[in-house]
Amino acid sequence: DVGDGDGYGNVLSTSGTTLTAGSKSSNFSGTVGAIIDSVYDEESGNHVIFYYDSVSQYGYSVIATISGTSVTYGTPVAFHSANTSSWGTCFYDSTNKKVVWAGGTFNGSAYSLKAIVGTVSGTSINFGTISDSGVSSSDYYCSAYDKNSAVGVVAYVDSNYYGNIRTISISGTSITWNTSVLFEASSINMLKDGMTYDEINNKIVLFFRISSEHIQGIVGTVSGTSISMGTAVYSTYDDTGYSFACVWTKQGVVALVNRNASSPKYLQYIEATVSGTSLTYAGATTLNSQFLANEFNIVSIAYNSSTYNVVPFYIEEATRDAQALVVYPSGSILTNNLTSNNFIGFAQNTVADNEDVKVAIISQSDENQSGLTTASQYYVQTDGTLSTTAGTPSVLGGTALSSTKILIKS
C-alpha cells in the first residue's frame, strides 16, 4: 500500500463477468518496499509472496493462506539476508513440489543473478542455499516452469541489456544452472509476468519490450536441459510504462494485457497462439476507459482454471485504486471425464488422436514418471498429473517404487 508501506492481500472471486472482492487483509509486514512476485504452491494449497524489505533491503517471503474470502499469513522469512533487488521472479516446480525465486543480489556494483529453492510446510517456508549463476550483472527477470521437461526457465538481461534465457534444474534444494542462450542482441526490458508455459504445445512464451517500445513475443522450446528460441513477433502493442503481463489459458491462447502507450492510456488486451516456434495474434481490444498509472509493474493477470476466465489487475491513475475485471478468452475447453471408477492406468507411448495406445494397467508398473518419492501414494488429478494429495474426485494412481516408477492402483 503506497499510503503506509505495508503489505496486504485480498481475495477476488468471479461469477460470470462479475468480480467480487473480499475484505482487505491485515498487513503481513510494515516495511514492504516492493512486492517482487508471488506463486501458488500446489502441494500445500498456499500462496508464497516474495517481497523487498525497505529497511534492511533484504529479500523476504511469507506464506498466505486463503479461507473463503479471507487471507492470513505466516511469519515472514528472509530468503536472502543481504541487499536484494526489488526486481525478481518466482515459479512453482510441480515435479519436486518446490517454489523457486530467481533475481538479483547486489555485489557492490551490479546485481548478480542468483536463485534459491523453498519448501513450504503449512504456513512456514524453509530455504536451501542461494545459488550463484556466475552472471555478475543482470536485471529485469521473468520465469516459468516447463512441466514436460521438468525444468525451470529464467530470462534476464545482461550488462548490455541484451535478452538471455536458460533452464535451471532442481534436485532437492540444489540448483544447476544450464547453458544460457542469447535471444535478443539489443537493449530490451522484461517484466515478472512476461513469461508463461503453454501446456498444450509444451512451449515457453516470453514477451519483452525493445528500444522502439514494441512488445515482442517469442517461443522457446525446451529439450532436456537446453532451450532454443524462435523468431520474435511484434504483438502490435507498444509499451512506455513497463506495464504488460501474460498468462496461458486452457482455451489454448496466451492472454496479454498492456497499458496503452498512447493517450488515453487504457488497458489493452490481445491473444497470442503458438504455431510451431512462432506466434500469431488476434482479438485486440481495449478493456476499460480508465487512465492507468505510469509506473513499473502496475499491470498483472491471473487465470482462474475453475471458471476459465482471466482477471487483469491494474492501478488506476487518478485514485491510485487497485482495479480488476473479468475477461473470457476465445477458444474452447477440453474437459476430462475422470471418475473414481474409470481410471485404468498410464499410457506407455504417445500417439495421435483415434489411434491405439499401449496402457500399463492395475497391478502393473509404469516407469515413465519423474520426481516421485519412493513409498508415497499418488493420486491422479483432473489435469492428468500426479499428487500426494487427493483431488476431486479422489483417484488413487498407485505407490511410487522409485523416483520414476509407480505400481498402479496399489
Coordinates of C-alpha atoms in Angstrom, one line a residue:
D1 CA 0.0 0.0 0.0
V2 CA 1.6 3.3 -1.1
G3 CA -0.2 5.0 1.8
D4 CA 1.6 3.2 4.6
G5 CA 4.2 0.9 3.1
D6 CA 2.5 -2.2 4.5
G7 CA 1.9 -5.4 2.6
Y8 CA -1.7 -6.5 2.1
G9 CA -3.7 -9.2 0.3
N10 CA -7.2 -9.6 -1.0
V11 CA -9.3 -12.4 -2.5
L12 CA -11.1 -11.9 -5.8
S13 CA -14.0 -14.2 -6.8
T14 CA -15.5 -14.4 -10.2
S15 CA -19.1 -15.3 -11.2
G16 CA -19.6 -14.9 -14.9
T17 CA -18.2 -11.4 -15.7
T18 CA -18.8 -10.2 -12.2
L19 CA -15.8 -9.7 -9.9
T20 CA -16.3 -9.7 -6.1
A21 CA -13.5 -8.6 -3.7
G22 CA -13.2 -9.8 -0.1
S23 CA -12.1 -7.6 2.7
K24 CA -8.6 -6.1 2.7
S25 CA -6.4 -8.4 4.9
S26 CA -4.3 -7.3 7.9
N27 CA -0.8 -6.5 6.9
F28 CA 1.9 -9.1 6.7
S29 CA 4.8 -6.6 7.0
G30 CA 5.1 -2.9 7.8
T31 CA 8.3 -2.4 5.7
V32 CA 7.4 -3.6 2.2
G33 CA 9.4 -1.7 -0.3
A34 CA 8.1 -3.7 -3.2
I35 CA 6.3 -6.9 -3.9
I36 CA 8.8 -8.9 -6.0
D37 CA 6.4 -11.7 -7.1
S38 CA 4.1 -14.4 -5.8
V39 CA 3.3 -18.0 -6.7
Y40 CA 0.8 -20.7 -5.8
D41 CA 2.2 -23.8 -4.0
E42 CA 0.1 -26.7 -5.3
E43 CA 1.3 -29.1 -2.7
S44 CA 0.3 -27.1 0.4
G45 CA -2.5 -25.1 -1.2
N46 CA -1.0 -21.9 0.0
H47 CA 0.5 -18.8 -1.8
V48 CA 4.1 -17.7 -1.4
I49 CA 4.7 -13.9 -1.6
F50 CA 8.3 -12.6 -2.2
Y51 CA 9.0 -9.0 -1.3
Y52 CA 11.8 -6.5 -0.8
D53 CA 12.1 -5.1 2.7
S54 CA 12.5 -1.3 2.6
V55 CA 14.5 -1.1 5.9
S56 CA 17.0 -4.0 5.7
Q57 CA 17.0 -4.2 1.9
Y58 CA 16.8 -8.0 2.4
G59 CA 14.6 -10.4 0.3
Y60 CA 11.7 -11.8 2.3
S61 CA 9.0 -14.3 1.7
V62 CA 5.7 -15.0 3.6
I63 CA 3.0 -17.7 3.3
A64 CA -0.5 -16.6 2.6
T65 CA -3.4 -18.9 3.4
I66 CA -6.9 -18.3 1.9
S67 CA -10.0 -19.4 3.6
G68 CA -13.2 -18.3 1.9
T69 CA -12.6 -14.7 1.1
S70 CA -10.1 -14.1 4.0
V71 CA -6.3 -14.2 3.9
T72 CA -4.0 -15.0 6.8
Y73 CA -0.2 -15.0 6.9
G74 CA 2.6 -17.0 8.4
T75 CA 5.8 -15.4 9.8
P76 CA 7.9 -13.6 7.2
V77 CA 11.3 -15.3 6.5
A78 CA 14.4 -13.7 4.9
F79 CA 15.5 -15.8 1.9
H80 CA 18.5 -13.6 1.3
S81 CA 19.9 -11.6 4.2
A82 CA 21.7 -9.0 2.1
N83 CA 20.9 -6.3 -0.4
T84 CA 18.3 -7.9 -2.8
S85 CA 16.9 -6.4 -5.9
S86 CA 13.2 -5.4 -5.9
W87 CA 13.1 -6.9 -9.4
G88 CA 12.8 -10.7 -9.4
T89 CA 10.6 -13.6 -10.3
C90 CA 9.4 -17.0 -9.0
F91 CA 7.8 -20.2 -10.2
Y92 CA 6.5 -23.4 -8.8
D93 CA 8.3 -26.7 -9.6
S94 CA 5.4 -29.1 -9.8
T95 CA 7.7 -32.1 -10.2
N96 CA 9.7 -31.5 -7.0
K97 CA 6.9 -29.6 -5.1
K98 CA 9.2 -26.6 -4.5
V99 CA 9.0 -22.9 -5.1
V100 CA 11.9 -21.1 -6.7
W101 CA 12.9 -17.4 -6.6
A102 CA 15.4 -16.0 -9.1
G103 CA 16.6 -12.5 -9.2
G104 CA 19.4 -10.1 -8.4
T105 CA 21.6 -9.7 -5.3
F106 CA 23.8 -6.6 -5.1
N107 CA 27.6 -7.3 -5.4
G108 CA 28.8 -3.7 -4.9
S109 CA 28.4 -2.5 -8.5
A110 CA 25.6 -4.5 -10.1
Y111 CA 23.1 -7.3 -9.4
S112 CA 24.4 -10.9 -9.7
L113 CA 21.9 -13.4 -11.0
K114 CA 21.0 -15.9 -8.2
A115 CA 18.2 -18.3 -7.3
I116 CA 17.1 -20.3 -4.2
V117 CA 14.7 -23.2 -3.6
G118 CA 12.0 -23.0 -0.9
T119 CA 9.9 -25.8 0.7
V120 CA 6.5 -24.9 2.1
S121 CA 5.3 -26.7 5.2
G122 CA 2.0 -25.5 6.4
T123 CA 2.3 -21.7 7.0
S124 CA 6.1 -21.9 7.1
I125 CA 8.8 -22.0 4.4
N126 CA 12.3 -23.2 4.6
F127 CA 15.0 -22.3 2.1
G128 CA 18.1 -24.1 0.8
T129 CA 21.4 -22.3 0.0
I130 CA 21.3 -19.5 -2.5
S131 CA 22.9 -20.5 -5.8
D132 CA 25.0 -18.1 -7.9
S133 CA 24.6 -18.4 -11.7
G134 CA 28.0 -16.8 -12.4
V135 CA 26.3 -13.8 -14.1
S136 CA 27.7 -10.8 -12.3
S137 CA 25.4 -8.1 -13.9
S138 CA 21.7 -8.8 -14.5
D139 CA 18.3 -7.1 -14.4
Y140 CA 14.6 -7.5 -15.5
Y141 CA 13.8 -11.1 -14.6
C142 CA 10.9 -13.4 -15.6
S143 CA 10.4 -17.2 -15.3
A144 CA 8.1 -20.2 -15.9
Y145 CA 8.2 -24.0 -15.3
D146 CA 8.3 -26.4 -18.2
K147 CA 6.2 -29.3 -17.0
N148 CA 7.1 -31.5 -19.9
S149 CA 10.9 -31.3 -19.4
A150 CA 10.7 -30.8 -15.6
V151 CA 13.0 -27.7 -15.6
G152 CA 12.6 -24.1 -14.7
V153 CA 13.2 -21.4 -17.3
V154 CA 14.6 -18.0 -16.3
A155 CA 15.1 -15.0 -18.6
Y156 CA 17.1 -11.8 -17.7
V157 CA 19.1 -9.0 -19.3
D158 CA 22.8 -8.8 -19.0
S159 CA 25.2 -5.9 -18.6
N160 CA 24.4 -4.8 -22.2
Y161 CA 20.7 -5.2 -21.5
Y162 CA 20.6 -8.0 -24.1
G163 CA 18.0 -10.7 -23.6
N164 CA 19.2 -14.1 -22.2
I165 CA 17.4 -17.2 -21.2
R166 CA 18.4 -20.5 -19.6
T167 CA 16.9 -23.5 -17.9
I168 CA 17.6 -24.5 -14.3
S169 CA 17.4 -28.0 -12.9
I170 CA 16.2 -28.6 -9.3
S171 CA 17.3 -31.5 -7.2
G172 CA 16.1 -31.3 -3.5
T173 CA 17.1 -27.7 -2.7
S174 CA 20.1 -27.7 -5.1
I175 CA 20.1 -25.8 -8.4
T176 CA 22.0 -26.4 -11.6
W177 CA 22.3 -23.5 -14.0
N178 CA 22.2 -24.8 -17.5
T179 CA 23.6 -23.2 -20.7
S180 CA 22.5 -19.6 -21.3
V181 CA 21.0 -18.6 -24.7
L182 CA 21.1 -15.1 -26.2
F183 CA 17.7 -14.5 -27.8
E184 CA 17.9 -10.7 -28.4
A185 CA 21.2 -8.8 -29.1
S186 CA 19.7 -5.4 -28.5
S187 CA 18.6 -3.4 -25.4
I188 CA 15.3 -4.8 -24.0
N189 CA 13.2 -4.8 -20.9
M190 CA 11.2 -7.7 -19.4
L191 CA 8.7 -7.9 -16.5
K192 CA 8.0 -10.6 -13.9
D193 CA 4.7 -11.6 -15.5
G194 CA 6.1 -11.6 -19.1
M195 CA 6.6 -15.4 -19.4
T196 CA 4.2 -18.3 -19.3
Y197 CA 4.2 -22.0 -20.2
D198 CA 1.8 -23.4 -22.9
E199 CA 0.7 -26.8 -21.5
I200 CA -0.9 -27.9 -24.8
N201 CA 2.1 -27.2 -27.1
N202 CA 4.8 -27.7 -24.4
K203 CA 6.3 -24.3 -25.2
I204 CA 7.7 -21.3 -23.3
V205 CA 6.2 -18.0 -24.4
L206 CA 8.1 -14.8 -23.5
F207 CA 7.2 -11.2 -24.0
F208 CA 9.7 -8.3 -23.9
R209 CA 9.9 -4.7 -24.9
I210 CA 12.6 -3.5 -27.4
S211 CA 14.0 0.0 -27.8
S212 CA 11.3 1.1 -30.2
E213 CA 8.8 0.3 -27.4
H214 CA 7.3 -2.6 -29.4
I215 CA 6.2 -5.5 -27.3
Q216 CA 7.6 -8.6 -28.9
G217 CA 6.6 -12.3 -28.3
I218 CA 8.9 -15.2 -28.8
V219 CA 8.5 -19.0 -28.4
G220 CA 11.0 -21.2 -26.6
T221 CA 11.3 -25.0 -27.0
V222 CA 13.0 -27.0 -24.2
S223 CA 14.7 -30.3 -25.0
G224 CA 16.3 -31.9 -21.9
T225 CA 18.1 -29.0 -20.2
S226 CA 18.6 -27.0 -23.4
I227 CA 16.3 -24.3 -24.8
S228 CA 16.1 -22.9 -28.4
M229 CA 14.2 -19.8 -29.3
G230 CA 12.1 -19.0 -32.4
T231 CA 11.9 -15.6 -34.1
A232 CA 10.3 -12.7 -32.1
V233 CA 6.9 -11.5 -33.4
Y234 CA 5.6 -8.0 -32.8
S235 CA 2.3 -8.0 -30.8
T236 CA 1.0 -4.8 -32.4
Y237 CA 1.2 -3.2 -28.9
D238 CA 3.7 -0.7 -27.7
D239 CA 4.7 0.0 -24.1
T240 CA 6.1 3.1 -22.5
G241 CA 5.5 2.3 -18.8
Y242 CA 6.9 -1.2 -18.2
S243 CA 3.4 -2.4 -17.8
F244 CA 2.4 -5.7 -19.6
A245 CA 1.7 -9.2 -18.4
C246 CA 0.7 -12.6 -19.8
V247 CA -0.8 -15.9 -18.8
W248 CA -1.6 -19.2 -20.7
T249 CA -5.2 -20.3 -20.7
K250 CA -6.8 -23.7 -21.1
Q251 CA -8.6 -22.3 -24.1
G252 CA -5.1 -22.7 -25.8
V253 CA -4.3 -19.0 -26.1
V254 CA -2.0 -16.7 -24.2
A255 CA -3.7 -13.7 -22.8
L256 CA -1.6 -10.5 -23.0
V257 CA -2.6 -7.2 -21.3
N258 CA -0.8 -3.9 -21.6
R259 CA -1.0 -0.2 -20.7
N260 CA -1.6 1.7 -23.9
A261 CA 1.5 3.6 -24.9
S262 CA -0.6 6.5 -26.4
S263 CA -3.1 8.7 -24.6
P264 CA -5.6 7.7 -23.3
K265 CA -3.6 5.1 -21.5
Y266 CA -6.3 2.5 -21.1
L267 CA -5.9 -1.3 -20.5
Q268 CA -5.4 -3.3 -23.8
Y269 CA -5.9 -7.0 -24.4
I270 CA -4.8 -9.3 -27.1
E271 CA -4.4 -13.1 -27.5
A272 CA -1.4 -15.0 -28.8
T273 CA -1.5 -18.5 -30.2
V274 CA 1.6 -20.8 -30.5
S275 CA 2.1 -22.2 -34.0
G276 CA 5.2 -24.3 -34.1
T277 CA 8.0 -22.0 -33.0
S278 CA 6.1 -18.8 -33.8
L279 CA 3.1 -16.7 -32.6
T280 CA 0.0 -15.3 -34.2
Y281 CA -2.2 -12.6 -32.6
A282 CA -5.9 -11.9 -32.6
G283 CA -8.7 -10.3 -30.6
A284 CA -7.0 -7.0 -29.9
T285 CA -9.4 -4.8 -27.8
T286 CA -9.4 -2.0 -25.2
L287 CA -10.9 -3.3 -21.9
N288 CA -11.7 -0.1 -20.0
S289 CA -11.9 3.6 -20.0
Q290 CA -9.7 4.4 -17.0
F291 CA -6.3 6.0 -17.2
L292 CA -3.7 3.6 -15.8
A293 CA -0.9 4.7 -13.6
N294 CA 2.5 5.3 -15.2
E295 CA 4.7 3.0 -13.1
F296 CA 6.6 -0.2 -13.3
N297 CA 4.6 -3.5 -12.9
I298 CA 1.2 -1.8 -12.4
V299 CA -0.4 -4.4 -14.6
S300 CA -0.8 -8.1 -13.8
I301 CA -3.0 -11.0 -14.8
A302 CA -4.2 -14.3 -13.4
Y303 CA -6.1 -17.3 -14.9
N304 CA -9.0 -18.9 -13.0
S305 CA -8.8 -22.6 -14.1
S306 CA -12.1 -23.4 -12.5
T307 CA -14.2 -20.7 -14.3
Y308 CA -11.9 -20.5 -17.4
N309 CA -11.5 -16.7 -17.3
V310 CA -8.6 -14.3 -16.8
V311 CA -8.5 -11.4 -14.3
P312 CA -6.3 -8.5 -15.4
F313 CA -5.3 -6.3 -12.5
Y314 CA -4.1 -2.7 -12.7
I315 CA -3.6 0.6 -10.7
E316 CA -5.8 3.5 -11.8
E317 CA -4.1 6.8 -12.0
A318 CA -6.5 9.3 -10.5
T319 CA -7.5 7.5 -7.3
R320 CA -4.5 5.1 -7.1
D321 CA -7.0 2.4 -6.5
A322 CA -6.3 -1.3 -7.4
Q323 CA -8.8 -2.3 -10.1
A324 CA -9.6 -5.7 -11.8
L325 CA -12.0 -7.1 -14.3
V326 CA -13.0 -10.4 -15.9
V327 CA -12.3 -11.5 -19.4
Y328 CA -13.2 -14.8 -21.1
P329 CA -10.6 -15.8 -23.6
S330 CA -11.6 -17.1 -27.0
G331 CA -11.4 -20.8 -27.8
S332 CA -12.9 -24.0 -26.4
I333 CA -12.1 -26.0 -23.3
L334 CA -11.3 -29.7 -23.5
T335 CA -12.8 -31.2 -20.3
N336 CA -12.0 -34.6 -18.8
N337 CA -14.2 -37.4 -17.6
L338 CA -12.1 -38.7 -14.8
T339 CA -14.0 -40.5 -12.1
S340 CA -13.1 -42.8 -9.2
N341 CA -14.0 -45.8 -11.3
N342 CA -12.8 -45.2 -14.8
F343 CA -9.0 -44.8 -14.3
I344 CA -7.3 -47.9 -15.6
G345 CA -3.6 -47.0 -15.9
F346 CA -0.9 -45.0 -17.7
A347 CA -0.3 -44.7 -21.4
Q348 CA 3.1 -46.1 -22.4
N349 CA 3.6 -44.2 -25.7
T350 CA 2.4 -41.0 -27.4
V351 CA 0.0 -41.4 -30.3
A352 CA -2.3 -39.2 -32.4
D353 CA -6.0 -38.9 -31.8
N354 CA -8.1 -42.1 -32.5
E355 CA -5.0 -44.4 -32.7
D356 CA -4.4 -47.4 -30.4
V357 CA -2.2 -46.9 -27.4
K358 CA -0.5 -49.3 -25.1
V359 CA -1.5 -48.9 -21.4
A360 CA 0.1 -50.2 -18.2
I361 CA -2.9 -51.2 -16.1
I362 CA -3.8 -52.0 -12.5
S363 CA -1.1 -54.0 -10.6
Q364 CA 1.4 -53.4 -13.4
S365 CA 4.1 -50.7 -13.1
D366 CA 4.8 -47.5 -15.1
E367 CA 8.4 -46.4 -15.4
N368 CA 7.7 -43.1 -17.3
Q369 CA 7.3 -40.9 -14.2
S370 CA 9.6 -38.3 -12.7
G371 CA 10.1 -36.6 -9.3
L372 CA 8.3 -39.3 -7.3
T373 CA 9.0 -40.0 -3.6
T374 CA 9.6 -43.7 -3.0
A375 CA 6.9 -45.4 -1.0
S376 CA 4.5 -42.5 -1.2
Q377 CA 1.0 -42.9 -2.6
Y378 CA 0.0 -40.7 -5.5
Y379 CA -3.4 -39.6 -6.7
V380 CA -4.4 -38.8 -10.3
Q381 CA -5.5 -35.2 -10.8
T382 CA -8.1 -33.9 -13.3
D383 CA -5.3 -32.4 -15.5
G384 CA -3.5 -35.7 -15.7
T385 CA -0.8 -35.0 -13.2
L386 CA 0.0 -36.9 -10.0
S387 CA 0.0 -35.5 -6.5
T388 CA 0.3 -36.9 -3.0
T389 CA -2.9 -35.1 -2.2
A390 CA -6.2 -36.5 -3.4
G391 CA -8.1 -34.4 -5.9
T392 CA -11.8 -34.2 -6.7
P393 CA -12.7 -36.9 -7.4
S394 CA -10.2 -38.9 -5.3
V395 CA -8.5 -41.3 -7.7
L396 CA -5.6 -43.4 -6.5
G397 CA -2.8 -43.7 -9.1
G398 CA -0.5 -46.0 -7.2
T399 CA 2.5 -46.2 -5.0
A400 CA 6.0 -45.0 -6.0
L401 CA 8.6 -47.7 -6.2
S402 CA 11.3 -45.2 -7.2
S403 CA 11.5 -41.6 -8.4
T404 CA 10.5 -42.8 -11.9
K405 CA 8.4 -45.9 -11.3
I406 CA 4.9 -46.4 -9.9
L407 CA 2.9 -49.5 -9.0
I408 CA -0.5 -48.8 -10.5
K409 CA -3.6 -48.7 -8.2
S410 CA -1.7 -50.0 -5.3

